[in-house]
Tab-separated table of C-alpha atoms and ligand atoms in Angstrom:
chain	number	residue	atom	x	y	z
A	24	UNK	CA	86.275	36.802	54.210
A	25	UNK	CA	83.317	34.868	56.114
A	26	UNK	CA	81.361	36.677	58.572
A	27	UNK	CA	80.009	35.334	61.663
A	28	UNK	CA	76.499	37.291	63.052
A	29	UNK	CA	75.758	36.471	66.730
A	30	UNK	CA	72.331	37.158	67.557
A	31	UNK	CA	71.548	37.953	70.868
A	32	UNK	CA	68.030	38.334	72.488
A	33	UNK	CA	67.367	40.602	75.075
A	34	UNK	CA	64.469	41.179	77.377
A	35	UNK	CA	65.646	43.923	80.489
A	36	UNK	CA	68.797	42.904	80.775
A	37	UNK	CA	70.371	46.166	80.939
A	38	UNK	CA	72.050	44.925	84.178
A	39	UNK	CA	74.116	42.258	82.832
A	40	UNK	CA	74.567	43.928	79.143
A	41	UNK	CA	77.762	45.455	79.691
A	42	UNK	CA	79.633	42.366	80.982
A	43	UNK	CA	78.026	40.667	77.973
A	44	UNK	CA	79.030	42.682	75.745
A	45	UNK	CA	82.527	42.956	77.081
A	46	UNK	CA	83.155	39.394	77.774
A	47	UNK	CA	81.437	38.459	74.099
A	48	UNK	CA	83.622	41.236	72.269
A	49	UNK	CA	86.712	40.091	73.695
A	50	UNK	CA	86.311	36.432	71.993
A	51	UNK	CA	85.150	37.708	68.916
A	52	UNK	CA	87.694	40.276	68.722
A	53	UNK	CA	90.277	37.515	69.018
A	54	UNK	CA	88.546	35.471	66.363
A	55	UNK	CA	91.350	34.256	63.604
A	56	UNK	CA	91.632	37.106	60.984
A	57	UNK	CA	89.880	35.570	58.412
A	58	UNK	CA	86.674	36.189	59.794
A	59	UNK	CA	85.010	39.143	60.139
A	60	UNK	CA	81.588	39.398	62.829
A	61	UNK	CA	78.551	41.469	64.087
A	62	UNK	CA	77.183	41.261	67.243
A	63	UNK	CA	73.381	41.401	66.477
A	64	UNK	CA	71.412	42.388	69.904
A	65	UNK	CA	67.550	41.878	69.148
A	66	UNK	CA	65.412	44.478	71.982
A	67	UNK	CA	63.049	42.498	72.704
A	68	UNK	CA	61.276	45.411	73.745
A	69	UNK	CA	62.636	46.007	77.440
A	70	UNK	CA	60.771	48.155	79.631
A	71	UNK	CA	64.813	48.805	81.224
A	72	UNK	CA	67.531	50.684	79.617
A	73	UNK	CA	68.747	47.451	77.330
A	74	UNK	CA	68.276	49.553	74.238
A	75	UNK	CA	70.456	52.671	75.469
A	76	UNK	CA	72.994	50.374	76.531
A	77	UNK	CA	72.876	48.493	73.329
A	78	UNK	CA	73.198	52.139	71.523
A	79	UNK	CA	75.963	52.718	73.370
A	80	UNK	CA	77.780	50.112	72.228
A	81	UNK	CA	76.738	50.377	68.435
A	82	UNK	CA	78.337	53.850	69.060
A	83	UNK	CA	82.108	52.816	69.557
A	84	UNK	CA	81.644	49.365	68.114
A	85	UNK	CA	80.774	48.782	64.157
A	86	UNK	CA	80.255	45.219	64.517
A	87	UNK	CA	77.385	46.080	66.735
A	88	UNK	CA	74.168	45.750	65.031
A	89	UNK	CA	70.672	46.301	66.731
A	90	UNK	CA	66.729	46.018	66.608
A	91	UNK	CA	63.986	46.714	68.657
A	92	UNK	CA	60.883	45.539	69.011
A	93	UNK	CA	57.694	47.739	69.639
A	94	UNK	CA	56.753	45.519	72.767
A	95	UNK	CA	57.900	42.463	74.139
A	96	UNK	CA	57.192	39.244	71.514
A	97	UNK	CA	58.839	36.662	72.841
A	98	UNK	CA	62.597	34.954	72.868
A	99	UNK	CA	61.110	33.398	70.196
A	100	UNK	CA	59.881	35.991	67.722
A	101	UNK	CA	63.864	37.752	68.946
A	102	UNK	CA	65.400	34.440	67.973
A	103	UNK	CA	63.552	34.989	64.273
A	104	UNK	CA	63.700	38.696	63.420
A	105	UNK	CA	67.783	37.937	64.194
A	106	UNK	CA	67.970	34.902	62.239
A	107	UNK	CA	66.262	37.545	59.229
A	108	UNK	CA	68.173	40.005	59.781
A	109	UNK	CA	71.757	38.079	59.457
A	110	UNK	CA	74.370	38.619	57.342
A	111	UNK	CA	76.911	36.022	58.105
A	112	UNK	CA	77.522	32.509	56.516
A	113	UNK	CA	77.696	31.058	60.204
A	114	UNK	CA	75.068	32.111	61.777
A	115	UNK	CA	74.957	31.910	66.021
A	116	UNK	CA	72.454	32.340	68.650
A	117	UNK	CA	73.583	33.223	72.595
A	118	UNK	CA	71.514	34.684	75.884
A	119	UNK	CA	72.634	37.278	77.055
A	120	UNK	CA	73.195	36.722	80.547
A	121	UNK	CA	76.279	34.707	80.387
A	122	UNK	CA	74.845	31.469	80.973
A	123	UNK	CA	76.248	30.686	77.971
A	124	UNK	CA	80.178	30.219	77.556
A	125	UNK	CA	81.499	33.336	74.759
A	126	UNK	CA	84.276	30.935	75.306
A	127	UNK	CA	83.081	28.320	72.961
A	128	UNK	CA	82.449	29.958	70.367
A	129	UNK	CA	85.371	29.455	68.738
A	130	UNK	CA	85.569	25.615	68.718
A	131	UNK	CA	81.858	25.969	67.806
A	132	UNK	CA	83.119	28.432	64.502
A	133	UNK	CA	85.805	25.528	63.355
A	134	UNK	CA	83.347	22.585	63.616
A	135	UNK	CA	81.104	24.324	61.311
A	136	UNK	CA	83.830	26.035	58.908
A	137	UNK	CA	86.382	23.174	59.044
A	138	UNK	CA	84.964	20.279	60.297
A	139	UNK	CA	82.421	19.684	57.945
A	140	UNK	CA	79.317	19.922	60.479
A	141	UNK	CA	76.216	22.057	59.582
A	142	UNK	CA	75.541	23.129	63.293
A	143	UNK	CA	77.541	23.244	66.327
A	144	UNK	CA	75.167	23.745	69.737
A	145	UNK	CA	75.857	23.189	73.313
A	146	UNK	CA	74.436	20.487	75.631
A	147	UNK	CA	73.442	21.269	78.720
A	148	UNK	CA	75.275	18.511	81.043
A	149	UNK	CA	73.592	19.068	84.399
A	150	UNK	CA	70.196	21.521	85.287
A	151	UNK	CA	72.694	22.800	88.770
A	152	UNK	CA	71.150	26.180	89.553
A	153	UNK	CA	67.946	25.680	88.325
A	154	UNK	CA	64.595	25.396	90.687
A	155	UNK	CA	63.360	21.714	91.719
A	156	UNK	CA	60.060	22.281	89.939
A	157	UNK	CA	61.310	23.891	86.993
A	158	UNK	CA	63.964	20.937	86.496
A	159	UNK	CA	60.917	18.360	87.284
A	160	UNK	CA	58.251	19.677	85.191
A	161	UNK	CA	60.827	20.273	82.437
A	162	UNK	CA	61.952	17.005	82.342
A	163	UNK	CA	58.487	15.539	82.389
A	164	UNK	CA	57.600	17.692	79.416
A	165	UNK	CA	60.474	16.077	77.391
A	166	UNK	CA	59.165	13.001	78.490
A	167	UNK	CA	55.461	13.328	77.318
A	168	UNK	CA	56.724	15.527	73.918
A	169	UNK	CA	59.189	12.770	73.053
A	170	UNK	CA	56.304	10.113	73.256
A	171	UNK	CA	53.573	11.714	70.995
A	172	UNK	CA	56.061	13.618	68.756
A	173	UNK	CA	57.615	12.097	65.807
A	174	UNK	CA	60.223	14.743	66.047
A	175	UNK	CA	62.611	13.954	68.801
A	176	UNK	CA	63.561	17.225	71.067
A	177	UNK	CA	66.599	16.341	72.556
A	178	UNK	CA	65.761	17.274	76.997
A	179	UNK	CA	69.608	18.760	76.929
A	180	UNK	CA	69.753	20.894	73.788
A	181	UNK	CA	70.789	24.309	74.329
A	182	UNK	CA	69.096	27.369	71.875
A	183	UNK	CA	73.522	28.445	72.050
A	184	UNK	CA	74.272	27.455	68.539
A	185	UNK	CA	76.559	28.406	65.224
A	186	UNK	CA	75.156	27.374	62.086
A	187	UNK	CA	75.830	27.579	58.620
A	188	UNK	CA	74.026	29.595	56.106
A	189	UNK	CA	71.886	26.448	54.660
A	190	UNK	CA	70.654	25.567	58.269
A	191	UNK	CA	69.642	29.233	58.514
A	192	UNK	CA	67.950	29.474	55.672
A	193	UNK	CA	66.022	26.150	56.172
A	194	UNK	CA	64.642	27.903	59.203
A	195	UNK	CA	62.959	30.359	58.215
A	196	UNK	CA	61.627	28.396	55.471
A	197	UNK	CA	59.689	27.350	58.459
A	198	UNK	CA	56.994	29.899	58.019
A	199	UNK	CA	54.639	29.214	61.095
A	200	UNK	CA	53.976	32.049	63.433
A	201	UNK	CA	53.763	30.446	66.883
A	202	UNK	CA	57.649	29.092	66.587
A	203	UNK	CA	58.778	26.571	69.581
A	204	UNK	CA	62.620	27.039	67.995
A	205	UNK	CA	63.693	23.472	70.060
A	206	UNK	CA	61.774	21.850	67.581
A	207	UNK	CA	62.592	23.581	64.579
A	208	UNK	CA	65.998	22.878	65.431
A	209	UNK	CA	65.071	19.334	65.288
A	210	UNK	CA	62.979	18.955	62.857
A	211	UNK	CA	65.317	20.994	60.013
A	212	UNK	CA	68.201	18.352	60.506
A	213	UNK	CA	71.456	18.444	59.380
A	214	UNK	CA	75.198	16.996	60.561
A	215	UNK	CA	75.260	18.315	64.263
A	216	UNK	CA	78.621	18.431	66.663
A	217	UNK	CA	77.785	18.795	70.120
A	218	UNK	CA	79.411	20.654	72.942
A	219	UNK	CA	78.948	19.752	76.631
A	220	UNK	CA	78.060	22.476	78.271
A	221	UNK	CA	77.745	22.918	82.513
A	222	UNK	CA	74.881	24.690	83.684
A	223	UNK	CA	76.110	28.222	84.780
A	224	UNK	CA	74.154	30.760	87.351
A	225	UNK	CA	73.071	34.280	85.079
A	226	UNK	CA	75.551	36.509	85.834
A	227	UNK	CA	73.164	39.556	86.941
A	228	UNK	CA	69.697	40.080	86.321
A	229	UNK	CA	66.533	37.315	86.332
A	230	UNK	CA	65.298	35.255	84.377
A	231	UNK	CA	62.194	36.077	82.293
A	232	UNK	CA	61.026	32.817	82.756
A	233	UNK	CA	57.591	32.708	85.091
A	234	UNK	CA	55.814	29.096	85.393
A	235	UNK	CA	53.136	30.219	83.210
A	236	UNK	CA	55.111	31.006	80.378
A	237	UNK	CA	56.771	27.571	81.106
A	238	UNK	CA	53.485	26.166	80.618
A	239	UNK	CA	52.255	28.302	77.736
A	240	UNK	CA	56.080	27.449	75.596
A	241	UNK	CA	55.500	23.448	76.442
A	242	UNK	CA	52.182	23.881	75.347
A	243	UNK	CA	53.287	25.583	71.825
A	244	UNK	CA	55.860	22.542	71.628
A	245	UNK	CA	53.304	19.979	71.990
A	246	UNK	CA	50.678	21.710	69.501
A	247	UNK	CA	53.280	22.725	66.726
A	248	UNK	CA	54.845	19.346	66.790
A	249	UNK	CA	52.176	16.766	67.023
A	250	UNK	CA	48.037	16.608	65.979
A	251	UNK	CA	47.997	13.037	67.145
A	252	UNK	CA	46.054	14.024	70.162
A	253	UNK	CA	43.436	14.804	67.343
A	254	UNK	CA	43.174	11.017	66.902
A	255	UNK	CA	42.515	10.094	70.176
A	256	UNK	CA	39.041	9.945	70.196
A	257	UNK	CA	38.836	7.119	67.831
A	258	UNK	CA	40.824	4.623	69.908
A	259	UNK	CA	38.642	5.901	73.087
A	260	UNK	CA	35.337	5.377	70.464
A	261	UNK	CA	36.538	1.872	69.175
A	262	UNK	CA	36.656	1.005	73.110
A	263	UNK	CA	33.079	2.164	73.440
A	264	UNK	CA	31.752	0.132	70.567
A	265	UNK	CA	33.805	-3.103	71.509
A	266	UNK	CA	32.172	-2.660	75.352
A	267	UNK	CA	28.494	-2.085	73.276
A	268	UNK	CA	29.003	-5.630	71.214
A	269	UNK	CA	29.808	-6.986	74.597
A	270	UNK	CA	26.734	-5.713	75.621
A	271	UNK	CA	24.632	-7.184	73.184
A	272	UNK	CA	26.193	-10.791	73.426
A	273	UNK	CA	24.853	-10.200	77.024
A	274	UNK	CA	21.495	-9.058	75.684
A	275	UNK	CA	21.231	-11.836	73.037
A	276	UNK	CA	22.414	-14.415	75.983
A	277	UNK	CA	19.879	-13.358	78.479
A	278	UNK	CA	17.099	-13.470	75.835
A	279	UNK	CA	17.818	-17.284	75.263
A	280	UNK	CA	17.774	-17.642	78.588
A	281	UNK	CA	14.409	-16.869	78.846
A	282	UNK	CA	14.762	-13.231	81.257
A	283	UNK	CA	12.179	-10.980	80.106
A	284	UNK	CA	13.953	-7.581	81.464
A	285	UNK	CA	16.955	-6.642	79.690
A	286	UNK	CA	15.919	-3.007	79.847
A	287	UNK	CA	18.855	-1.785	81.874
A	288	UNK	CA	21.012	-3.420	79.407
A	289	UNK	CA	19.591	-1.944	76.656
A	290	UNK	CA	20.263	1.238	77.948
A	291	UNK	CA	23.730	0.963	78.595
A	292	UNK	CA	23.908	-0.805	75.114
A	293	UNK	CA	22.518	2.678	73.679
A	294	UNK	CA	24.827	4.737	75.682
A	295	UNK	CA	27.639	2.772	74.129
A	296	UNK	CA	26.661	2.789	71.215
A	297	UNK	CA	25.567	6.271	70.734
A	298	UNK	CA	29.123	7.027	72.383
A	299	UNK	CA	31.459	5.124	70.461
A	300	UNK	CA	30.021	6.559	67.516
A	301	UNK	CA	30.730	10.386	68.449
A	302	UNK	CA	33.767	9.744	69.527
A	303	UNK	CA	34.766	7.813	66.204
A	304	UNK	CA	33.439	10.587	64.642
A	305	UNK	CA	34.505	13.487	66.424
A	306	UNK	CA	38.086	11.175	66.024
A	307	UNK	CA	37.565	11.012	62.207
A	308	UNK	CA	36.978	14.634	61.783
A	309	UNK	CA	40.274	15.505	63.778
A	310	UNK	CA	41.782	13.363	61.494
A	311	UNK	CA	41.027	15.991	58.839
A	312	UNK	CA	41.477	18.660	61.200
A	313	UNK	CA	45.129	17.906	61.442
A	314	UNK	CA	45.933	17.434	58.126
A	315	UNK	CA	44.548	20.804	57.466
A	316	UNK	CA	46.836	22.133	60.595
A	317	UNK	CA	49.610	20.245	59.119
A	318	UNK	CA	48.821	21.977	55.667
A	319	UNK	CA	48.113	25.389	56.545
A	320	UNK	CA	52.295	25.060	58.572
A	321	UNK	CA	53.459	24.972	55.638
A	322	UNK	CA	56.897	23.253	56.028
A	323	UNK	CA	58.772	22.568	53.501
A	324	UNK	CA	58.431	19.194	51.959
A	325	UNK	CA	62.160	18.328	51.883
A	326	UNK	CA	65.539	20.046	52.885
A	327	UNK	CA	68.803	19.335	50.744
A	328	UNK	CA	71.920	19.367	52.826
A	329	UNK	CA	74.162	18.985	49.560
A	330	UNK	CA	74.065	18.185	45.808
A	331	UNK	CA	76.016	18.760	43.096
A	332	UNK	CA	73.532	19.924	40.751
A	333	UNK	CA	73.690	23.864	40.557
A	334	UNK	CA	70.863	26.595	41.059
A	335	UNK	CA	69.366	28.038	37.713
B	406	UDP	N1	64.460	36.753	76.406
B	406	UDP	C1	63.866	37.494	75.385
B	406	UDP	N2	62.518	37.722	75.453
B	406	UDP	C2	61.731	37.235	76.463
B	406	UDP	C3	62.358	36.456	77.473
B	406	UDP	C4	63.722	36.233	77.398
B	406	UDP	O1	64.540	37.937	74.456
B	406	UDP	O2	60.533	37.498	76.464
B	406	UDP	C5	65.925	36.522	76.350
B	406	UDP	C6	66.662	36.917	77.616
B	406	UDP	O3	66.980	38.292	77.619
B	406	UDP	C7	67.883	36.013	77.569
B	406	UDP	C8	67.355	34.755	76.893
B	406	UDP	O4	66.158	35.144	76.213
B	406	UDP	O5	68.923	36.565	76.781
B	406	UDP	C9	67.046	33.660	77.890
B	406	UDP	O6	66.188	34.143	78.903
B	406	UDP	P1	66.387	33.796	80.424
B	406	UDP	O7	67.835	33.858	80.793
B	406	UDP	O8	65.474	34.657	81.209
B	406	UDP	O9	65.885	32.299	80.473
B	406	UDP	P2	66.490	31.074	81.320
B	406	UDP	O10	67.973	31.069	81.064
B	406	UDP	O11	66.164	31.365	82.738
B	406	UDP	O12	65.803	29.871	80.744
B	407	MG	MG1	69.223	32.566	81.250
């Protein structure tokens, strides 16, 4: 029998819990017999009464699995101590306030069991519901991400996924400790079906979501998934020392012309030079600097989606 584990993070959402859980049961419960499923809630450590409710649930419900953390980490760090914690061969990830469909899940379980795809995740079609600014700077994030990132983060993709065991396990061979998941997802690969997926309002409760941790998560994408702003100094130094050659063509000119004072040129062609060779410099050591980031991330090197060569 194959076993499906949905993880769920939680951060005070005691409110809309119950509905969750009711509304998430149901479509699990009518999964086709050959699977079997837990419902893994992750307590993000909720200052609310998410954990009793949770605990109530694990008390009538085997299939209910919990943790809790000892403070409040992150969706992140919830979306990680769930992935290590499953059991299942498809593994799936859902928020808990109903803004994503239970309703899917089972098209999402047959594209990865039957259809042959790795990972089945929704798309967000629309961003109805959501503030003007968040939808703005959002989109501009994607934007800037997408253009200094060799890993493309698709603007629409959804964290509501089922994946198979491999995917998983690919994951958290993905070792690094500040985790910006969108990426991951990206980065890991693998044969993805897509769902379209409307933008729905939380069904109770708000969302955890201030504009500084906005900022701080875009700020952990852009770090984890690109050092190139490392090299930027170089092109700015190379600029500098093109402008200083310049410079003394103009001194060199002016001297065969017979002016005696080239003293404010000179000047300027120290500051140029003396600039454009920090900034190479500063550019060349960030060039080491990132390959030590890049080393120290510890990725794996490669990630086999099939062979037909067996483990020893
Ligand atoms: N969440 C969490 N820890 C946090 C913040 C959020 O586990 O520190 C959970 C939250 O309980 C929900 C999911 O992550 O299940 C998405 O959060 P939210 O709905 O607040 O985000 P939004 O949908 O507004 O982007
Ligand atoms: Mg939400």
């Amino acid at each position: 029998m194959k076993k499906l584990t949905m993880i769920v993070p939680c951060y005070n959402e005691g409110e809309v819990l119950p509905l969750f859980y009711d509304e998430t049961s149901k479509v699990l419960k009518g999964l086709d017999s050959k699977y079997d499923y837990e419902l893994l809630f992750v307590d993000d450590g909720s200052g609310d009464d998410t954990l009793k409710k949770i605990m109530s649930f694990a008390e009538k419900d085997e299939k209910v699995k919990y943790i809790s953390f000892s403070r409040n980490f992150g969706k992140e760090s919830a979306m990680y101590a769930g992935l290590k914690m499953s059991e299942g061969d498809y593994v799936g990830l859902i928020d808990a306030d109903l803004q994503h469909s239970p309703e899917l899940i089972p098209d999402m379980l047959k594209a990865v069991d039957e259809e042959g795809y790795d990972v089945a995740a929704s798309r967000r079609t629309d961003r109805k519901g959501e503030g003007g600014i968040k939808s703005f700077l959002s989109s501009q994030f994607y934007k800037v991400i997408n253009k200094i990132s060799d890993t493309y983060i698709d603007d629409g993709a959804q964290d509501f996924r089922i994946m198979s065991r491999k995917v998983v396990d690919a994951i958290l061979e993905m070792t690094e400790k500040v985790r910006f998941t969108k990426g991951i997802f990206s980065w890991v690969g693998f044969n993805t079906k897509w769902f379209a997926h409307e933008n729905r309002e939380r069904a109770a409760g708000t969302s955890k979501w201030s504009l500084r941790k906005l900022i701080k998560y875009a700020g952990d994408g852009i770090l984890g998934f690109t050092t190139k702003p490392l090299k930027w100094p170089i092109y700015l130094g190379l600029i500098s020392l093109i402008l200083a050659l310049a410079e003394l063509i103009v001194i060199i000119c002016l001297s065969v012309g017979g002016t005696i004072s080239v003293l404010n040129h000179l000047i300027l062609l120290s500051v140029l030079l003396i600039g454009g060779v920090t900034l190479v410099s500063i550019g060349v050591g960030g060039m080491y600097l990132a390959r030590t980031y890049t080393e120290t991330q510890n990725r794996p090197v490669f990630i086999v989606s099939k062979t037909n060569i067996e483990k020893k």
